[in-house]
Amino acid sequence: MDYIKQLLTLRATSLSTAQITLTTGILVLGTVAFVNDNAVAMSNGINILVIPFDKIVSVA
């Protein structure tokens, strides 16, 4: 969990895109907007998705 948070924090700093796999099997692709203690926010077009860390399986 800490590794995922660190990786997403680095991507938020550089406004990089990330592909996140959720526990439901859904893939989310977008730009990492910000990371806090419990979740990551990703922008995808005009949408902003807030994803709790406990719902993330992997980040690419």
mmCIF file with all atom_site columns, C-alpha atoms in Angstrom:
data_model
loop_
_atom_site.group_PDB
_atom_site.id
_atom_site.type_symbol
_atom_site.label_atom_id
_atom_site.label_alt_id
_atom_site.label_comp_id
_atom_site.label_asym_id
_atom_site.label_entity_id
_atom_site.label_seq_id
_atom_site.pdbx_PDB_ins_code
_atom_site.Cartn_x
_atom_site.Cartn_y
_atom_site.Cartn_z
_atom_site.occupancy
_atom_site.B_iso_or_equiv
_atom_site.pdbx_formal_charge
_atom_site.auth_seq_id
_atom_site.auth_comp_id
_atom_site.auth_asym_id
_atom_site.auth_atom_id
_atom_site.pdbx_PDB_model_num
ATOM 1  C CA . MET A 1 1  ? 0.000   0.000  0.000   1.00 0.00 ? 1  MET A CA 1
ATOM 2  C CA . ASP A 1 2  ? 2.822   2.435  0.829   1.00 0.00 ? 2  ASP A CA 1
ATOM 3  C CA . TYR A 1 3  ? 4.545   1.637  -2.461  1.00 0.00 ? 3  TYR A CA 1
ATOM 4  C CA . ILE A 1 4  ? 1.380   2.474  -4.409  1.00 0.00 ? 4  ILE A CA 1
ATOM 5  C CA . LYS A 1 5  ? 0.999   5.739  -2.497  1.00 0.00 ? 5  LYS A CA 1
ATOM 6  C CA . GLN A 1 6  ? 4.631   6.735  -3.164  1.00 0.00 ? 6  GLN A CA 1
ATOM 7  C CA . LEU A 1 7  ? 4.353   5.870  -6.854  1.00 0.00 ? 7  LEU A CA 1
ATOM 8  C CA . LEU A 1 8  ? 1.157   7.878  -7.269  1.00 0.00 ? 8  LEU A CA 1
ATOM 9  C CA . THR A 1 9  ? 2.611   10.829 -5.347  1.00 0.00 ? 9  THR A CA 1
ATOM 10 C CA . LEU A 1 10 ? 5.545   10.956 -7.772  1.00 0.00 ? 10 LEU A CA 1
ATOM 11 C CA . ARG A 1 11 ? 3.158   10.841 -10.720 1.00 0.00 ? 11 ARG A CA 1
ATOM 12 C CA . ALA A 1 12 ? 1.056   13.652 -9.231  1.00 0.00 ? 12 ALA A CA 1
ATOM 13 C CA . THR A 1 13 ? 4.161   15.816 -8.877  1.00 0.00 ? 13 THR A CA 1
ATOM 14 C CA . SER A 1 14 ? 4.972   15.407 -12.558 1.00 0.00 ? 14 SER A CA 1
ATOM 15 C CA . LEU A 1 15 ? 1.316   15.314 -13.718 1.00 0.00 ? 15 LEU A CA 1
ATOM 16 C CA . SER A 1 16 ? 1.954   11.926 -15.321 1.00 0.00 ? 16 SER A CA 1
ATOM 17 C CA . THR A 1 17 ? -0.691  9.500  -16.471 1.00 0.00 ? 17 THR A CA 1
ATOM 18 C CA . ALA A 1 18 ? -1.289  6.252  -14.655 1.00 0.00 ? 18 ALA A CA 1
ATOM 19 C CA . GLN A 1 19 ? -3.268  3.108  -15.277 1.00 0.00 ? 19 GLN A CA 1
ATOM 20 C CA . ILE A 1 20 ? -4.874  1.812  -12.093 1.00 0.00 ? 20 ILE A CA 1
ATOM 21 C CA . THR A 1 21 ? -6.446  -1.622 -11.752 1.00 0.00 ? 21 THR A CA 1
ATOM 22 C CA . LEU A 1 22 ? -9.250  -1.715 -9.201  1.00 0.00 ? 22 LEU A CA 1
ATOM 23 C CA . THR A 1 23 ? -10.333 -4.679 -7.066  1.00 0.00 ? 23 THR A CA 1
ATOM 24 C CA . THR A 1 24 ? -13.407 -4.941 -9.315  1.00 0.00 ? 24 THR A CA 1
ATOM 25 C CA . GLY A 1 25 ? -11.170 -5.557 -12.351 1.00 0.00 ? 25 GLY A CA 1
ATOM 26 C CA . ILE A 1 26 ? -11.878 -2.142 -13.865 1.00 0.00 ? 26 ILE A CA 1
ATOM 27 C CA . LEU A 1 27 ? -8.929  -0.284 -15.419 1.00 0.00 ? 27 LEU A CA 1
ATOM 28 C CA . VAL A 1 28 ? -8.794  3.478  -14.898 1.00 0.00 ? 28 VAL A CA 1
ATOM 29 C CA . LEU A 1 29 ? -6.501  5.591  -17.078 1.00 0.00 ? 29 LEU A CA 1
ATOM 30 C CA . GLY A 1 30 ? -5.933  9.252  -16.315 1.00 0.00 ? 30 GLY A CA 1
ATOM 31 C CA . THR A 1 31 ? -3.684  11.978 -14.978 1.00 0.00 ? 31 THR A CA 1
ATOM 32 C CA . VAL A 1 32 ? -2.923  11.828 -11.266 1.00 0.00 ? 32 VAL A CA 1
ATOM 33 C CA . ALA A 1 33 ? -4.247  15.079 -9.808  1.00 0.00 ? 33 ALA A CA 1
ATOM 34 C CA . PHE A 1 34 ? -3.439  14.663 -6.110  1.00 0.00 ? 34 PHE A CA 1
ATOM 35 C CA . VAL A 1 35 ? -2.782  12.061 -3.419  1.00 0.00 ? 35 VAL A CA 1
ATOM 36 C CA . ASN A 1 36 ? -3.758  12.255 0.244   1.00 0.00 ? 36 ASN A CA 1
ATOM 37 C CA . ASP A 1 37 ? -3.532  9.747  3.117   1.00 0.00 ? 37 ASP A CA 1
ATOM 38 C CA . ASN A 1 38 ? -6.512  7.670  1.979   1.00 0.00 ? 38 ASN A CA 1
ATOM 39 C CA . ALA A 1 39 ? -7.095  8.164  -1.730  1.00 0.00 ? 39 ALA A CA 1
ATOM 40 C CA . VAL A 1 40 ? -5.867  9.330  -5.104  1.00 0.00 ? 40 VAL A CA 1
ATOM 41 C CA . ALA A 1 41 ? -7.716  11.698 -7.430  1.00 0.00 ? 41 ALA A CA 1
ATOM 42 C CA . MET A 1 42 ? -7.367  11.194 -11.162 1.00 0.00 ? 42 MET A CA 1
ATOM 43 C CA . SER A 1 43 ? -8.595  13.423 -13.940 1.00 0.00 ? 43 SER A CA 1
ATOM 44 C CA . ASN A 1 44 ? -9.940  11.825 -17.068 1.00 0.00 ? 44 ASN A CA 1
ATOM 45 C CA . GLY A 1 45 ? -11.279 14.381 -19.513 1.00 0.00 ? 45 GLY A CA 1
ATOM 46 C CA . ILE A 1 46 ? -13.708 16.565 -17.570 1.00 0.00 ? 46 ILE A CA 1
ATOM 47 C CA . ASN A 1 47 ? -14.183 13.921 -14.858 1.00 0.00 ? 47 ASN A CA 1
ATOM 48 C CA . ILE A 1 48 ? -12.311 13.623 -11.579 1.00 0.00 ? 48 ILE A CA 1
ATOM 49 C CA . LEU A 1 49 ? -12.276 10.214 -9.936  1.00 0.00 ? 49 LEU A CA 1
ATOM 50 C CA . VAL A 1 50 ? -11.391 9.775  -6.261  1.00 0.00 ? 50 VAL A CA 1
ATOM 51 C CA . ILE A 1 51 ? -10.171 6.241  -5.639  1.00 0.00 ? 51 ILE A CA 1
ATOM 52 C CA . PRO A 1 52 ? -9.498  4.890  -2.125  1.00 0.00 ? 52 PRO A CA 1
ATOM 53 C CA . PHE A 1 53 ? -6.167  3.061  -1.784  1.00 0.00 ? 53 PHE A CA 1
ATOM 54 C CA . ASP A 1 54 ? -7.876  -0.097 -0.499  1.00 0.00 ? 54 ASP A CA 1
ATOM 55 C CA . LYS A 1 55 ? -9.635  -0.447 -3.890  1.00 0.00 ? 55 LYS A CA 1
ATOM 56 C CA . ILE A 1 56 ? -6.361  -0.372 -5.893  1.00 0.00 ? 56 ILE A CA 1
ATOM 57 C CA . VAL A 1 57 ? -4.723  -3.629 -6.975  1.00 0.00 ? 57 VAL A CA 1
ATOM 58 C CA . SER A 1 58 ? -1.937  -2.296 -9.208  1.00 0.00 ? 58 SER A CA 1
ATOM 59 C CA . VAL A 1 59 ? -0.540  0.815  -10.867 1.00 0.00 ? 59 VAL A CA 1
ATOM 60 C CA . ALA A 1 60 ? 1.201   0.947  -14.238 1.00 0.00 ? 60 ALA A CA 1
#
